[in-house]
Short mmCIF file of C-alpha atoms in Angstrom, two decimals:
data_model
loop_
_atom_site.label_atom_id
_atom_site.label_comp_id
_atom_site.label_asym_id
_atom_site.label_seq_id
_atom_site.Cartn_x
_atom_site.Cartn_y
_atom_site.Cartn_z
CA UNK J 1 -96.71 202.60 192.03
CA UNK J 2 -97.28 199.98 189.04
CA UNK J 3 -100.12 202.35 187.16
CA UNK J 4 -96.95 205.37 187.64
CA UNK J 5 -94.18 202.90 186.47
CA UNK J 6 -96.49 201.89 183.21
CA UNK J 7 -97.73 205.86 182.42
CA UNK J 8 -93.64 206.52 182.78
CA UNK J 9 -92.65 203.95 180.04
CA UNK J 10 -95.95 204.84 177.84
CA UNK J 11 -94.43 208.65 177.76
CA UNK J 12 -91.07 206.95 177.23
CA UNK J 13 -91.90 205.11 174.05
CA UNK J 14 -94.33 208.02 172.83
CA UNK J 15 -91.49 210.16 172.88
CA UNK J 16 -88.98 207.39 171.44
CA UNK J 17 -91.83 206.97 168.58
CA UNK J 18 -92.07 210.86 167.96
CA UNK J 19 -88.24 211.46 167.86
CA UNK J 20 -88.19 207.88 165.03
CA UNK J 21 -90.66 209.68 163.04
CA UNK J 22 -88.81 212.91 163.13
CA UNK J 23 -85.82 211.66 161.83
CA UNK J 24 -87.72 210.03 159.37
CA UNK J 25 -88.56 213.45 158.20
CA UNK J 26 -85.66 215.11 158.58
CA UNK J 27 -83.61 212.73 156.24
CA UNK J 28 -86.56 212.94 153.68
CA UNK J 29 -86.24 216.98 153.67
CA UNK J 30 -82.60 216.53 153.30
CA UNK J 31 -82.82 214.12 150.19
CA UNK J 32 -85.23 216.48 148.95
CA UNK J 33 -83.51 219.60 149.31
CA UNK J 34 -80.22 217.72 147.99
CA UNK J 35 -82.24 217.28 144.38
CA UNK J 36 -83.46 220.74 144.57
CA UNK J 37 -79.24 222.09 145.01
CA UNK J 38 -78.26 219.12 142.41
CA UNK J 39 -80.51 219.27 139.53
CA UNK J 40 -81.58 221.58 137.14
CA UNK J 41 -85.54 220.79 136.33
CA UNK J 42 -86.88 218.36 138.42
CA UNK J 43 -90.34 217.21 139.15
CA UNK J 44 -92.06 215.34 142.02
CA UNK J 45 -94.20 212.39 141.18
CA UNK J 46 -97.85 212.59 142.32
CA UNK J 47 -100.49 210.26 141.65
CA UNK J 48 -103.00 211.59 144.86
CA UNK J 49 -102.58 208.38 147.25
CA UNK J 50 -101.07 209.05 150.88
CA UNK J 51 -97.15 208.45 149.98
CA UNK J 52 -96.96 211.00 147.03
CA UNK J 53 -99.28 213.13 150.08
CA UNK J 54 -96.63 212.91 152.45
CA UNK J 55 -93.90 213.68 150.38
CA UNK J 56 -95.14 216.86 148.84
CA UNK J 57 -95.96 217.54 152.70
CA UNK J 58 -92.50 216.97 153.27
CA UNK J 59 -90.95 219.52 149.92
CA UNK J 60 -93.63 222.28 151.56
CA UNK J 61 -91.81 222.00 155.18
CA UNK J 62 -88.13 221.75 153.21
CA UNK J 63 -88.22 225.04 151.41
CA UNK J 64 -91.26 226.89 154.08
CA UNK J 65 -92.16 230.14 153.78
CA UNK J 66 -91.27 230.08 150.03
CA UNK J 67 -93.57 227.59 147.35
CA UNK J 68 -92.18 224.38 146.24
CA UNK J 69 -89.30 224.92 144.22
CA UNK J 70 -90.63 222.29 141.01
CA UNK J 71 -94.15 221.32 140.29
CA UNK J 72 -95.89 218.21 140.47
CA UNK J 73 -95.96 215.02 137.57
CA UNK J 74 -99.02 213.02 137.78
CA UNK J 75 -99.11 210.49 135.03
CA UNK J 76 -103.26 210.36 134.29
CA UNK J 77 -104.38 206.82 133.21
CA UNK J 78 -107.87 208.31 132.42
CA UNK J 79 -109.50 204.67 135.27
CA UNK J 80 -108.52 206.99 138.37
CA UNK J 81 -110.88 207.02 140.82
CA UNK J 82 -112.86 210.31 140.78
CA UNK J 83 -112.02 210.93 144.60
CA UNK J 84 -108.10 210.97 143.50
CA UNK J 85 -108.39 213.54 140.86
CA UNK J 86 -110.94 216.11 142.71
CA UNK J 87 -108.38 215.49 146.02
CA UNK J 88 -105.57 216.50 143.79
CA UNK J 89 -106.91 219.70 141.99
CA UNK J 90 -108.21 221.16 145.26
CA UNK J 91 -104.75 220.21 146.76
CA UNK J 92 -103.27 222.23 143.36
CA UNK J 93 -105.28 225.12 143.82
CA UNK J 94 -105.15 225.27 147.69
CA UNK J 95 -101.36 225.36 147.59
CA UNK J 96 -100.57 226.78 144.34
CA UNK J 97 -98.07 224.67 143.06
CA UNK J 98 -98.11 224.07 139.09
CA UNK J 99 -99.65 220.47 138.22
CA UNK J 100 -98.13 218.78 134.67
CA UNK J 101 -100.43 215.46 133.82
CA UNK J 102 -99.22 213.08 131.53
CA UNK J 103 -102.27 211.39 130.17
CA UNK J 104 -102.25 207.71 129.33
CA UNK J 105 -105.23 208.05 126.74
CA UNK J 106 -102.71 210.58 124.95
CA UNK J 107 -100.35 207.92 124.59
CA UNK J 108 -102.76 205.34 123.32
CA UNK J 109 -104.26 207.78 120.33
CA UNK J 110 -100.92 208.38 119.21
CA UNK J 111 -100.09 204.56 119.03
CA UNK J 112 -97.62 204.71 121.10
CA UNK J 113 -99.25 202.18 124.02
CA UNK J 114 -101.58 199.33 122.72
CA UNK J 115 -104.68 199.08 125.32
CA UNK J 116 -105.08 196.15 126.73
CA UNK J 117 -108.48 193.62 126.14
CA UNK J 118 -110.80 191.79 128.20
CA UNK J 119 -111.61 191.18 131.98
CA UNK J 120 -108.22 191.66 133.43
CA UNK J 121 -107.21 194.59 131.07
CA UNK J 122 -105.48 197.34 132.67
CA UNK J 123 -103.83 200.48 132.13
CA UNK J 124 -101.36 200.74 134.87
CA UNK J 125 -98.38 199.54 132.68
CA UNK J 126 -99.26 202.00 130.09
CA UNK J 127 -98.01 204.47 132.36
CA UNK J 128 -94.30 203.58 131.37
CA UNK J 129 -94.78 204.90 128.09
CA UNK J 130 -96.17 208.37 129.20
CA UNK J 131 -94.09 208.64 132.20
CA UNK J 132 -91.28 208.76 129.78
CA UNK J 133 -92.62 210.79 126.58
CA UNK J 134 -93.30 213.44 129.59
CA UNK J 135 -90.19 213.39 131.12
CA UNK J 136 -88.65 213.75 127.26
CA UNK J 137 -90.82 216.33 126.46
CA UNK J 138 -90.17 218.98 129.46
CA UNK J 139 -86.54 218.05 130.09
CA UNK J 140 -86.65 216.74 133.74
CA UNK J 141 -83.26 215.43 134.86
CA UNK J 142 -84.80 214.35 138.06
CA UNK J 143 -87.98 212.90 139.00
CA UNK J 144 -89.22 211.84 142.80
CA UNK J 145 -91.33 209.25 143.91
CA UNK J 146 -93.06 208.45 146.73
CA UNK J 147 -92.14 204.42 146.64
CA UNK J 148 -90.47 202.72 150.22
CA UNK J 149 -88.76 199.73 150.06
CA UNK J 150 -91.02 197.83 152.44
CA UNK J 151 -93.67 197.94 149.70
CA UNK J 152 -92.16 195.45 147.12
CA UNK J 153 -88.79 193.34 146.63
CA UNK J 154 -88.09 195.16 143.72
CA UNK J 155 -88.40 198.74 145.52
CA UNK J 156 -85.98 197.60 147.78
CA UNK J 157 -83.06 197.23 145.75
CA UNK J 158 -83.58 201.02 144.61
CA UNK J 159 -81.14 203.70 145.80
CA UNK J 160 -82.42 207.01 147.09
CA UNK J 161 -80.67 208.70 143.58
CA UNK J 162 -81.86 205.98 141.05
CA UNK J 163 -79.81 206.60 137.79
CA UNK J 164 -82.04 206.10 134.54
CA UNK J 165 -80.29 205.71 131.23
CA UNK J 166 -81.28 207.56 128.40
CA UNK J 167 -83.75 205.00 127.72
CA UNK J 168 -85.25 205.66 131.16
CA UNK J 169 -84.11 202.13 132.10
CA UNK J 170 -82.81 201.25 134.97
CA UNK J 171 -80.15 198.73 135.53
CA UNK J 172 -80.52 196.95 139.47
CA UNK J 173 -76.81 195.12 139.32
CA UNK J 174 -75.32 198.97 138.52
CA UNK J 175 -75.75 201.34 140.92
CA UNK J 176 -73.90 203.65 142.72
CA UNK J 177 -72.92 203.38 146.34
CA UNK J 178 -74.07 205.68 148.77
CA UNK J 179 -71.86 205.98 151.77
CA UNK J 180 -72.26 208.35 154.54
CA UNK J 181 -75.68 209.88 152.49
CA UNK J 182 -73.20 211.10 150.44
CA UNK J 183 -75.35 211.43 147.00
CA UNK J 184 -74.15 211.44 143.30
CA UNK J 185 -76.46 213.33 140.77
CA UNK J 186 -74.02 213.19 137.88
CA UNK J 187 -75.54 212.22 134.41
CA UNK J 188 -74.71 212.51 130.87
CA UNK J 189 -76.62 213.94 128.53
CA UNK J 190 -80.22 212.40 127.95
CA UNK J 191 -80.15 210.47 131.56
CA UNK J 192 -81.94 211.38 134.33
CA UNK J 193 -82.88 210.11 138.37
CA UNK J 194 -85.72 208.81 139.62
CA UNK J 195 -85.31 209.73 144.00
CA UNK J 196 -87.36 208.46 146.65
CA UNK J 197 -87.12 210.52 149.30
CA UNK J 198 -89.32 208.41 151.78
CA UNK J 199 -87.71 204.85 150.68
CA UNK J 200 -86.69 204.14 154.49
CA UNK J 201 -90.33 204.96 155.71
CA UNK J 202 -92.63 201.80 156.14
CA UNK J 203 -96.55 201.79 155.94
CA UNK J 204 -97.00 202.16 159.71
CA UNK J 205 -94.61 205.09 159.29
CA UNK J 206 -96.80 206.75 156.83
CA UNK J 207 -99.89 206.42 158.72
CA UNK J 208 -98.51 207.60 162.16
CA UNK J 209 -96.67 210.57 160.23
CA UNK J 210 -99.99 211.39 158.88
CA UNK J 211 -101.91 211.14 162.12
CA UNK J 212 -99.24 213.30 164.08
CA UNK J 213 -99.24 216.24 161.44
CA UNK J 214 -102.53 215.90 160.92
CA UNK J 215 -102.37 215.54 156.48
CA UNK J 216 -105.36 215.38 154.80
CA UNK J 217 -105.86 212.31 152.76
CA UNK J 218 -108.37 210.99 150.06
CA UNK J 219 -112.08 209.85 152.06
CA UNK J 220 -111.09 206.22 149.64
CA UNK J 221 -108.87 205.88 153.00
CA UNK J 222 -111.78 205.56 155.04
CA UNK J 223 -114.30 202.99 154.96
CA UNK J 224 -117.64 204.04 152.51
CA UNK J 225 -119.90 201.74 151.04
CA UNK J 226 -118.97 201.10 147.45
CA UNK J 227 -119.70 198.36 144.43
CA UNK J 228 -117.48 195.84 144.43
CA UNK J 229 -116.96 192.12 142.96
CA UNK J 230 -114.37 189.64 144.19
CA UNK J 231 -111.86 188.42 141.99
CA UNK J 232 -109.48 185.98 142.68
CA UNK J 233 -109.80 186.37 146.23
CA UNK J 234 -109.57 190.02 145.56
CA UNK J 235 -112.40 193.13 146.29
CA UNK J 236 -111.97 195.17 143.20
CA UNK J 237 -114.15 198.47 142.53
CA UNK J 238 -116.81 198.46 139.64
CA UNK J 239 -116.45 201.18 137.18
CA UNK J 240 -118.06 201.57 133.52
CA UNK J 241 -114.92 200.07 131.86
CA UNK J 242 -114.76 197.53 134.43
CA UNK J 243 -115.43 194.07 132.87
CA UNK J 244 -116.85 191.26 135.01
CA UNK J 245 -116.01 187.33 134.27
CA UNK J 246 -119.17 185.43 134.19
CA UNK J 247 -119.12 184.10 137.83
CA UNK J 248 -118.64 187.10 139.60
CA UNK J 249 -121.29 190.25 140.74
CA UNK J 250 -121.77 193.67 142.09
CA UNK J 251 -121.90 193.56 146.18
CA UNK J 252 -122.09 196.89 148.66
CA UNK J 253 -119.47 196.15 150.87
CA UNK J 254 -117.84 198.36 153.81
CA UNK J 255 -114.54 199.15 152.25
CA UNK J 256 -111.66 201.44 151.74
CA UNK J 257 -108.35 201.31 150.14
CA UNK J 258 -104.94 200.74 151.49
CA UNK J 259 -103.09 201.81 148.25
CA UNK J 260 -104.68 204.34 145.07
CA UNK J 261 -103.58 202.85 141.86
CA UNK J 262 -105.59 202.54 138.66
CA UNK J 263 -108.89 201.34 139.42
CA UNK J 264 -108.31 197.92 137.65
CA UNK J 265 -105.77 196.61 139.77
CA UNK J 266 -106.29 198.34 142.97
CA UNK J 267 -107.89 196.04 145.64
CA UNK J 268 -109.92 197.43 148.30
CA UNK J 269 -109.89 196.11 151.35
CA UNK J 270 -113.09 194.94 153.75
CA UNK J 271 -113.15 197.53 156.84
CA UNK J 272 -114.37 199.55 159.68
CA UNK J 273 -111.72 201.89 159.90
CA UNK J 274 -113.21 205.23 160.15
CA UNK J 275 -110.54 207.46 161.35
CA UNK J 276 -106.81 207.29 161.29
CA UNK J 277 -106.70 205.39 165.16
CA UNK J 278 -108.63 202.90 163.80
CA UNK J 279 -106.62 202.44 160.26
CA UNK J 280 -103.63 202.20 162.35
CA UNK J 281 -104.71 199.44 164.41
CA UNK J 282 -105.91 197.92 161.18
CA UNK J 283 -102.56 198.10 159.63
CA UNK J 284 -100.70 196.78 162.65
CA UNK J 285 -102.82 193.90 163.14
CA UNK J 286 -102.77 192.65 159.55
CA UNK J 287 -100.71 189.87 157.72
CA UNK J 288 -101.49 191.09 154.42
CA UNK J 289 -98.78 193.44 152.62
CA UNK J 290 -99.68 196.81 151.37
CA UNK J 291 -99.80 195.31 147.78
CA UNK J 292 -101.05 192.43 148.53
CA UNK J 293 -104.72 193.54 146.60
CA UNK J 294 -102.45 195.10 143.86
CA UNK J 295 -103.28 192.52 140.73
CA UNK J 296 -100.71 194.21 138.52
CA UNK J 297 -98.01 192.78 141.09
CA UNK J 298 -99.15 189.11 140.16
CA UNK J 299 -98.89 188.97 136.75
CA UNK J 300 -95.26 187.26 137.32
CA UNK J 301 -93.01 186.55 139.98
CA UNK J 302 -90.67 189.74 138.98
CA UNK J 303 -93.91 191.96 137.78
CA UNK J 304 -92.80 195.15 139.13
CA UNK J 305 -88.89 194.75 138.74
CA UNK J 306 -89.81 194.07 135.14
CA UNK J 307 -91.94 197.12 134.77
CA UNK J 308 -89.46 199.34 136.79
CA UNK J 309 -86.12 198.32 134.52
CA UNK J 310 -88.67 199.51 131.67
CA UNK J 311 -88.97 202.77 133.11
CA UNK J 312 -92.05 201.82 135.55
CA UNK J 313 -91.68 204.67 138.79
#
């Protein structure tokens, strides 16, 4: 009688779990549908990690049979990992939606970004200045991202329609309410939105939405062997532009990556997690945040809300 009473609530909360995720989805396909009705030209963001995955999942189930209605925006910094860009070309070509990328490099040969020097150089704000010259230069009024607002305190003050002046700025103490998922796509000229059609999803979300629909993700999910130096109390990735501080050397560590950012500030994270089980019990057993590894979030206590009133996704 007990071992009946436990399999009867273990169906009950595998079914409560399914019908949490499904409603997940079904509000994403809605917000995504609503830019689709609202705006002219717009463009979903994709940079090839498991969020901007999921969503593009989620535009293919929104407008099934037909193709997705506007193509993808990945903004290139030229220190991707090589797994990223080969996942998203085959994704490209298996699908056949049309790919734009925005390439950082372009924006530092035309002096319009100033590369950063020395060990903790990056490229990842760079991206600010591209992101925008490429949403100026084919006329999007609307771009999605795959950002949640469990990621980052500045992420959560974002509304699903994010108005961007013509600047691309964006202005946290004026935003428009949004009662009753009631949305408001009404710009003036030279404006645009940045929408997040996943922002009520958390990490656990992600993963379990993954593992139910079976997506296929990036193999930097899983755990490989890979070069790797600790910084700060950080595992970073060694690449050719990578440069090391004087105390620290290569290791082959058991890793894998919890977030795909710009190899210079995207931690990995020590693991055995070898299938999508496994990285969920990883993920629900951790204290760590998502970004915790992310060394571009350090740089000051208001890093990314700085970087997203700039334009920043």
């Amino acid at each position: 009688m007990q071992n009946k009473t436990k399999t009867i609530i273990q169906n009950n909360m595998e079914k409560h779990h399914i019908n949490h995720l499904r409603e997940l989805e079904a509000e994403s396909i809605y917000v995504i549908r609503e830019v689709a009705a609202q705006f002219e030209n717009p463009t979903m963001l994709f940079s090839g990690g498991k969020d901007s995955i999921v969503m593009y999942h989620l535009a293919r189930k929104a407008f099934c049979p037909a193709k997705v209605p506007f193509p993808l925006l990945h903004i290139d910094t030229g220190h991707n990992f090589k797994e990223t860009i080969k996942f998203r070309d085959d994704l490209v070509k298996k699908t056949g939606v049309k790919l734009i990328v925005g390439y950082v490099q372009n924006s530092i040969d035309e002096g319009k970004a100033v590369e950063e020097k020395g060990p903790n150089a990056s490229r990842n704000i760079l991206q600010t200045v591209t992101l925008l010259d490429t949403i100026e230069k084919y006329k999007f009024d609307a771009a999605m991202g795959g950002a949640r607002r469990d990621e980052e305190k500045a992420r959560a003050k974002e509304r699903f329609f994010s108005h961007r002046d013509e600047f691309g700025q964006w202005d946290p103490k004026n935003q428009r309410p949004e009662l009753w998922n009631i949305f408001n796509g009404k710009k003036n000229m030279g404006e645009h939105f940045r929408v997040f059609p996943i922002s009520n999803w958390t990490e656990m979300d992600v993963w379990q939405y993954i593992l139910m629909e079976n997506i296929e993700i990036p193999k930097l999910y899983f755990t490989h062997k890979r070069e790797v130096f600790n910084r700060d109390g950080n595992w970073l990735a060694n690449a050719p532009f990578m440069q090391l501080k004087k105390d620290e050397k290569i290791e082959i560590r058991d890793v894998r990556c919890r977030t795909i950012g710009d190899i210079t500030c995207t931690g990995v994270t020590l693991s055995k997690a070898n299938n999508l089980e496994d990285i969920i019990q990883e993920v629900a057993a951790t204290r760590i945040t998502e970004r915790g590894g992310r060394a571009d979030d350090k740089r000051s206590e208001a890093a990314m809300e700085d970087r997203k009133k700039e334009g920043y996704f």
